[in-house]
């Protein structure tokens, strides 16, 4: 029999007497037009204190608590005035409210000390959010961020089971206990196989990630890791749904003496040669390739990207597995019916990371076949990170200024929005989009996908 999971922290007298710290209120960031929230008079800045006497810890709790038909909401206006709002609605009908934060009781941060941690490879003095080491299972469930499972207490495991928080996204790196403990510099990291068995016993699932560090967890260790994960990938309800293999990213800011080796072309070729035969083995035993290499491996190895169908349903696209192939597919579709000419001659520039430029050049050639259109592709390195071969999303504002200096950018510079912080016009080095525009000789146009690129080239007024 299904037992209704618990959600939220009760605002009972004994709770207050215990002195336990309550979660912060959920602050309203948006109100959907025509929603119940709008009808109730919710406004941006209102603070939702409790739902049926319970204060939600995060957006997950909030969805559980708002799923009831009868609700009593405790709401505080920005001026501090409190209200009790009672309503009836359909079961599981939402209020149409968005909130400023996903977590109301604070972020569970990482307790590992991985030498390859990208957060530790950043320069000091930037915005605070760049240095937060997220290892929170709730953000993994909500947004697909990766966690290591090393900082979970009994209450966390209980909540994952009760609320069926699945799938989660887990950074594995190695399954051999001693090796994983050494990679994460945490003895609790060696419990991974027991934790995977826990997921399997409860029919809960994960997607796995392996960050490969040459000389540490590649070669035989990588093969053993993927085979171990595949043992949990069988059956009607596999505990491990997929595994992504990604290369370690090293910057010039990394701590000295970390003993890490960057991935070069021979190392990339070796990893591809190891994983592709395992994919065929898993296809036979599991009915899926199961383990995928991120696109960077093929680009660094100088090899063509696999065909689109080899990525199946793209289970790890957000991790860079098949993302370039999917983008090329979108570009092929968007450029299928190009006009012979544009009404007014135009010259534009498109900037991407140097690592992906070669793969995108055929699309640029196709667009340049349109009479009157000239699109120049700029594949840039990243002096900021100290990397020549870099993906587009890691380019910073200073990289753009250095790489485009003195170049004729034409009418417009087309800039992939992936370079900017989500929801804010800020690059990874804290340079703002406005500051970049002030120092460039061309207007900047953000691209959010393949259709944007084609529209900007052919009908510039189509994109705001």
PDB file of C-alpha atoms in Angstrom, residues 230-421:
ATOM      1  CA  UNK A 230      26.078  -1.690 -16.292  1.00  0.00           C
ATOM      2  CA  UNK A 231      25.421  -4.404 -13.693  1.00  0.00           C
ATOM      3  CA  UNK A 232      22.814  -2.000 -12.303  1.00  0.00           C
ATOM      4  CA  UNK A 233      21.497  -1.149 -15.767  1.00  0.00           C
ATOM      5  CA  UNK A 234      19.575  -4.358 -16.452  1.00  0.00           C
ATOM      6  CA  UNK A 235      15.989  -5.416 -15.794  1.00  0.00           C
ATOM      7  CA  UNK A 236      12.606  -3.755 -16.102  1.00  0.00           C
ATOM      8  CA  UNK A 237      13.552  -1.100 -13.544  1.00  0.00           C
ATOM      9  CA  UNK A 238      17.297  -0.435 -13.883  1.00  0.00           C
ATOM     10  CA  UNK A 239      18.906   1.496 -11.058  1.00  0.00           C
ATOM     11  CA  UNK A 240      21.422   3.110 -13.436  1.00  0.00           C
ATOM     12  CA  UNK A 241      19.780   4.502 -16.552  1.00  0.00           C
ATOM     13  CA  UNK A 242      22.864   5.800 -18.344  1.00  0.00           C
ATOM     14  CA  UNK A 243      26.498   6.757 -17.881  1.00  0.00           C
ATOM     15  CA  UNK A 244      28.284   9.756 -19.366  1.00  0.00           C
ATOM     16  CA  UNK A 245      32.054   9.804 -19.805  1.00  0.00           C
ATOM     17  CA  UNK A 246      33.451  13.342 -19.856  1.00  0.00           C
ATOM     18  CA  UNK A 247      37.023  14.676 -19.898  1.00  0.00           C
ATOM     19  CA  UNK A 248      38.511  16.503 -16.936  1.00  0.00           C
ATOM     20  CA  UNK A 249      38.658  20.254 -17.419  1.00  0.00           C
ATOM     21  CA  UNK A 250      41.787  21.938 -16.087  1.00  0.00           C
ATOM     22  CA  UNK A 251      42.377  25.690 -15.881  1.00  0.00           C
ATOM     23  CA  UNK A 252      45.437  27.836 -15.259  1.00  0.00           C
ATOM     24  CA  UNK A 253      44.046  28.662 -11.805  1.00  0.00           C
ATOM     25  CA  UNK A 254      44.141  25.111 -10.490  1.00  0.00           C
ATOM     26  CA  UNK A 255      46.105  24.436  -7.298  1.00  0.00           C
ATOM     27  CA  UNK A 256      49.817  23.717  -7.795  1.00  0.00           C
ATOM     28  CA  UNK A 257      51.020  20.171  -7.447  1.00  0.00           C
ATOM     29  CA  UNK A 258      47.638  18.557  -8.122  1.00  0.00           C
ATOM     30  CA  UNK A 259      49.311  15.817 -10.215  1.00  0.00           C
ATOM     31  CA  UNK A 260      46.591  16.102 -12.853  1.00  0.00           C
ATOM     32  CA  UNK A 261      47.258  15.705 -16.573  1.00  0.00           C
ATOM     33  CA  UNK A 262      45.117  17.431 -19.209  1.00  0.00           C
ATOM     34  CA  UNK A 263      43.469  15.377 -21.928  1.00  0.00           C
ATOM     35  CA  UNK A 264      45.374  15.516 -25.224  1.00  0.00           C
ATOM     36  CA  UNK A 265      44.634  13.960 -28.614  1.00  0.00           C
ATOM     37  CA  UNK A 266      46.264  10.550 -27.909  1.00  0.00           C
ATOM     38  CA  UNK A 267      44.459  10.291 -24.558  1.00  0.00           C
ATOM     39  CA  UNK A 268      41.143  11.152 -26.200  1.00  0.00           C
ATOM     40  CA  UNK A 269      41.701   8.561 -28.907  1.00  0.00           C
ATOM     41  CA  UNK A 270      42.448   5.921 -26.273  1.00  0.00           C
ATOM     42  CA  UNK A 271      39.252   6.658 -24.355  1.00  0.00           C
ATOM     43  CA  UNK A 272      37.139   6.511 -27.531  1.00  0.00           C
ATOM     44  CA  UNK A 273      38.786   3.209 -28.486  1.00  0.00           C
ATOM     45  CA  UNK A 274      37.987   1.803 -25.035  1.00  0.00           C
ATOM     46  CA  UNK A 275      34.378   2.944 -24.702  1.00  0.00           C
ATOM     47  CA  UNK A 276      33.012   2.235 -28.182  1.00  0.00           C
ATOM     48  CA  UNK A 277      33.484  -1.574 -27.948  1.00  0.00           C
ATOM     49  CA  UNK A 278      31.811  -1.488 -24.522  1.00  0.00           C
ATOM     50  CA  UNK A 279      28.859   0.308 -26.107  1.00  0.00           C
ATOM     51  CA  UNK A 280      28.412  -2.597 -28.492  1.00  0.00           C
ATOM     52  CA  UNK A 281      28.633  -5.057 -25.590  1.00  0.00           C
ATOM     53  CA  UNK A 282      26.030  -3.130 -23.605  1.00  0.00           C
ATOM     54  CA  UNK A 283      23.803  -2.912 -26.673  1.00  0.00           C
ATOM     55  CA  UNK A 284      23.740  -6.706 -26.802  1.00  0.00           C
ATOM     56  CA  UNK A 285      23.217  -7.268 -23.083  1.00  0.00           C
ATOM     57  CA  UNK A 286      21.063  -4.271 -22.102  1.00  0.00           C
ATOM     58  CA  UNK A 287      19.405  -3.250 -25.360  1.00  0.00           C
ATOM     59  CA  UNK A 288      21.096   0.166 -25.087  1.00  0.00           C
ATOM     60  CA  UNK A 289      24.557   1.627 -25.588  1.00  0.00           C
ATOM     61  CA  UNK A 290      24.149   2.711 -21.943  1.00  0.00           C
ATOM     62  CA  UNK A 291      27.516   4.541 -21.719  1.00  0.00           C
ATOM     63  CA  UNK A 292      28.193   7.559 -23.903  1.00  0.00           C
ATOM     64  CA  UNK A 293      31.177   9.773 -24.562  1.00  0.00           C
ATOM     65  CA  UNK A 294      30.675  13.521 -24.455  1.00  0.00           C
ATOM     66  CA  UNK A 295      31.178  15.268 -27.793  1.00  0.00           C
ATOM     67  CA  UNK A 296      34.480  16.759 -26.577  1.00  0.00           C
ATOM     68  CA  UNK A 297      36.205  13.357 -26.803  1.00  0.00           C
ATOM     69  CA  UNK A 298      35.577  13.087 -30.537  1.00  0.00           C
ATOM     70  CA  UNK A 299      36.526  16.699 -31.228  1.00  0.00           C
ATOM     71  CA  UNK A 300      39.748  16.400 -29.205  1.00  0.00           C
ATOM     72  CA  UNK A 301      40.536  13.055 -30.842  1.00  0.00           C
ATOM     73  CA  UNK A 302      40.045  14.504 -34.333  1.00  0.00           C
ATOM     74  CA  UNK A 303      37.277  11.995 -35.023  1.00  0.00           C
ATOM     75  CA  UNK A 304      33.839  12.567 -36.574  1.00  0.00           C
ATOM     76  CA  UNK A 305      30.877  12.742 -34.220  1.00  0.00           C
ATOM     77  CA  UNK A 306      28.722   9.609 -34.121  1.00  0.00           C
ATOM     78  CA  UNK A 307      25.428   9.683 -36.044  1.00  0.00           C
ATOM     79  CA  UNK A 308      22.375  11.049 -34.269  1.00  0.00           C
ATOM     80  CA  UNK A 309      20.642   7.692 -33.754  1.00  0.00           C
ATOM     81  CA  UNK A 310      23.609   6.338 -31.784  1.00  0.00           C
ATOM     82  CA  UNK A 311      22.663   8.692 -28.939  1.00  0.00           C
ATOM     83  CA  UNK A 312      19.211   7.086 -28.654  1.00  0.00           C
ATOM     84  CA  UNK A 313      16.941   9.478 -26.697  1.00  0.00           C
ATOM     85  CA  UNK A 314      19.856  11.737 -25.612  1.00  0.00           C
ATOM     86  CA  UNK A 315      19.648  10.894 -21.885  1.00  0.00           C
ATOM     87  CA  UNK A 316      22.806  12.885 -21.129  1.00  0.00           C
ATOM     88  CA  UNK A 317      22.475  15.784 -23.575  1.00  0.00           C
ATOM     89  CA  UNK A 318      22.755  18.406 -20.818  1.00  0.00           C
ATOM     90  CA  UNK A 319      26.118  16.834 -19.952  1.00  0.00           C
ATOM     91  CA  UNK A 320      27.478  17.469 -23.445  1.00  0.00           C
ATOM     92  CA  UNK A 321      26.659  13.991 -24.768  1.00  0.00           C
ATOM     93  CA  UNK A 322      25.217  14.472 -28.237  1.00  0.00           C
ATOM     94  CA  UNK A 323      24.541  18.161 -27.723  1.00  0.00           C
ATOM     95  CA  UNK A 324      26.605  19.223 -30.737  1.00  0.00           C
ATOM     96  CA  UNK A 325      25.171  16.432 -32.859  1.00  0.00           C
ATOM     97  CA  UNK A 326      21.640  17.504 -31.856  1.00  0.00           C
ATOM     98  CA  UNK A 327      22.487  21.138 -32.631  1.00  0.00           C
ATOM     99  CA  UNK A 328      23.840  20.131 -36.058  1.00  0.00           C
ATOM    100  CA  UNK A 329      20.607  18.248 -36.667  1.00  0.00           C
ATOM    101  CA  UNK A 330      18.620  21.363 -35.765  1.00  0.00           C
ATOM    102  CA  UNK A 331      20.825  23.428 -38.060  1.00  0.00           C
ATOM    103  CA  UNK A 332      20.290  20.986 -40.913  1.00  0.00           C
ATOM    104  CA  UNK A 333      16.555  21.342 -40.470  1.00  0.00           C
ATOM    105  CA  UNK A 334      16.705  25.141 -40.158  1.00  0.00           C
ATOM    106  CA  UNK A 335      18.838  25.494 -43.316  1.00  0.00           C
ATOM    107  CA  UNK A 336      16.912  23.008 -45.455  1.00  0.00           C
ATOM    108  CA  UNK A 337      15.010  25.639 -47.443  1.00  0.00           C
ATOM    109  CA  UNK A 338      17.292  28.631 -47.766  1.00  0.00           C
ATOM    110  CA  UNK A 339      16.548  31.456 -50.203  1.00  0.00           C
ATOM    111  CA  UNK A 340      18.867  32.072 -53.138  1.00  0.00           C
ATOM    112  CA  UNK A 341      19.646  35.584 -51.945  1.00  0.00           C
ATOM    113  CA  UNK A 342      18.927  38.089 -49.198  1.00  0.00           C
ATOM    114  CA  UNK A 343      17.187  41.338 -50.024  1.00  0.00           C
ATOM    115  CA  UNK A 344      20.014  43.439 -48.595  1.00  0.00           C
ATOM    116  CA  UNK A 345      23.668  42.322 -48.391  1.00  0.00           C
ATOM    117  CA  UNK A 346      24.744  41.548 -44.840  1.00  0.00           C
ATOM    118  CA  UNK A 347      27.959  40.595 -43.084  1.00  0.00           C
ATOM    119  CA  UNK A 348      27.780  38.946 -39.664  1.00  0.00           C
ATOM    120  CA  UNK A 349      30.118  37.211 -37.247  1.00  0.00           C
ATOM    121  CA  UNK A 350      29.352  34.144 -35.131  1.00  0.00           C
ATOM    122  CA  UNK A 351      31.589  33.341 -32.164  1.00  0.00           C
ATOM    123  CA  UNK A 352      31.985  29.852 -30.668  1.00  0.00           C
ATOM    124  CA  UNK A 353      34.577  27.908 -28.697  1.00  0.00           C
ATOM    125  CA  UNK A 354      37.581  26.825 -30.736  1.00  0.00           C
ATOM    126  CA  UNK A 355      36.903  23.172 -29.963  1.00  0.00           C
ATOM    127  CA  UNK A 356      33.579  23.132 -31.837  1.00  0.00           C
ATOM    128  CA  UNK A 357      34.357  25.509 -34.710  1.00  0.00           C
ATOM    129  CA  UNK A 358      35.435  22.842 -37.206  1.00  0.00           C
ATOM    130  CA  UNK A 359      32.233  20.847 -36.689  1.00  0.00           C
ATOM    131  CA  UNK A 360      30.115  23.956 -37.350  1.00  0.00           C
ATOM    132  CA  UNK A 361      31.963  25.206 -40.440  1.00  0.00           C
ATOM    133  CA  UNK A 362      29.866  23.164 -42.947  1.00  0.00           C
ATOM    134  CA  UNK A 363      26.731  24.969 -41.745  1.00  0.00           C
ATOM    135  CA  UNK A 364      28.471  28.317 -42.185  1.00  0.00           C
ATOM    136  CA  UNK A 365      29.427  27.308 -45.734  1.00  0.00           C
ATOM    137  CA  UNK A 366      25.812  26.399 -46.454  1.00  0.00           C
ATOM    138  CA  UNK A 367      24.574  29.794 -45.262  1.00  0.00           C
ATOM    139  CA  UNK A 368      27.272  31.606 -47.207  1.00  0.00           C
ATOM    140  CA  UNK A 369      25.906  30.041 -50.389  1.00  0.00           C
ATOM    141  CA  UNK A 370      23.001  32.510 -50.055  1.00  0.00           C
ATOM    142  CA  UNK A 371      23.857  35.450 -52.306  1.00  0.00           C
ATOM    143  CA  UNK A 372      24.476  38.662 -50.377  1.00  0.00           C
ATOM    144  CA  UNK A 373      25.060  36.891 -47.037  1.00  0.00           C
ATOM    145  CA  UNK A 374      28.488  36.578 -45.454  1.00  0.00           C
ATOM    146  CA  UNK A 375      28.751  34.795 -42.092  1.00  0.00           C
ATOM    147  CA  UNK A 376      32.207  34.625 -40.521  1.00  0.00           C
ATOM    148  CA  UNK A 377      32.795  31.986 -37.853  1.00  0.00           C
ATOM    149  CA  UNK A 378      35.239  32.872 -35.065  1.00  0.00           C
ATOM    150  CA  UNK A 379      36.404  29.846 -33.064  1.00  0.00           C
ATOM    151  CA  UNK A 380      38.121  31.309 -30.021  1.00  0.00           C
ATOM    152  CA  UNK A 381      40.466  29.904 -27.367  1.00  0.00           C
ATOM    153  CA  UNK A 382      40.166  30.918 -23.726  1.00  0.00           C
ATOM    154  CA  UNK A 383      43.175  32.812 -22.362  1.00  0.00           C
ATOM    155  CA  UNK A 384      41.091  33.396 -19.231  1.00  0.00           C
ATOM    156  CA  UNK A 385      41.024  29.671 -18.374  1.00  0.00           C
ATOM    157  CA  UNK A 386      44.331  28.925 -20.096  1.00  0.00           C
ATOM    158  CA  UNK A 387      42.691  26.541 -22.571  1.00  0.00           C
ATOM    159  CA  UNK A 388      43.091  26.591 -26.346  1.00  0.00           C
ATOM    160  CA  UNK A 389      40.462  23.944 -27.062  1.00  0.00           C
ATOM    161  CA  UNK A 390      37.379  25.134 -25.203  1.00  0.00           C
ATOM    162  CA  UNK A 391      33.638  24.620 -25.551  1.00  0.00           C
ATOM    163  CA  UNK A 392      31.453  27.621 -26.253  1.00  0.00           C
ATOM    164  CA  UNK A 393      29.831  27.774 -22.822  1.00  0.00           C
ATOM    165  CA  UNK A 394      33.176  28.413 -21.100  1.00  0.00           C
ATOM    166  CA  UNK A 395      34.135  31.469 -23.138  1.00  0.00           C
ATOM    167  CA  UNK A 396      34.264  34.574 -20.966  1.00  0.00           C
ATOM    168  CA  UNK A 397      33.770  38.224 -21.773  1.00  0.00           C
ATOM    169  CA  UNK A 398      37.525  38.860 -21.634  1.00  0.00           C
ATOM    170  CA  UNK A 399      38.073  35.937 -24.039  1.00  0.00           C
ATOM    171  CA  UNK A 400      35.733  37.599 -26.521  1.00  0.00           C
ATOM    172  CA  UNK A 401      37.425  40.973 -26.199  1.00  0.00           C
ATOM    173  CA  UNK A 402      40.873  39.417 -26.682  1.00  0.00           C
ATOM    174  CA  UNK A 403      39.899  37.090 -29.515  1.00  0.00           C
ATOM    175  CA  UNK A 404      37.850  39.601 -31.493  1.00  0.00           C
ATOM    176  CA  UNK A 405      40.147  42.584 -31.056  1.00  0.00           C
ATOM    177  CA  UNK A 406      40.853  44.330 -34.373  1.00  0.00           C
ATOM    178  CA  UNK A 407      38.554  42.007 -36.342  1.00  0.00           C
ATOM    179  CA  UNK A 408      35.897  43.233 -38.759  1.00  0.00           C
ATOM    180  CA  UNK A 409      32.745  41.830 -37.163  1.00  0.00           C
ATOM    181  CA  UNK A 410      30.384  43.163 -39.802  1.00  0.00           C
ATOM    182  CA  UNK A 411      26.884  44.349 -38.969  1.00  0.00           C
ATOM    183  CA  UNK A 412      26.220  42.057 -36.000  1.00  0.00           C
ATOM    184  CA  UNK A 413      28.056  39.694 -33.670  1.00  0.00           C
ATOM    185  CA  UNK A 414      25.997  36.559 -33.017  1.00  0.00           C
ATOM    186  CA  UNK A 415      26.634  35.374 -29.483  1.00  0.00           C
ATOM    187  CA  UNK A 416      25.376  32.019 -28.102  1.00  0.00           C
ATOM    188  CA  UNK A 417      23.355  32.689 -24.943  1.00  0.00           C
ATOM    189  CA  UNK A 418      24.989  29.649 -23.285  1.00  0.00           C
ATOM    190  CA  UNK A 419      27.960  31.888 -22.456  1.00  0.00           C
ATOM    191  CA  UNK A 420      25.840  33.929 -20.057  1.00  0.00           C
ATOM    192  CA  UNK A 421      24.614  33.123 -16.593  1.00  0.00           C
TER     193      UNK A 421
END
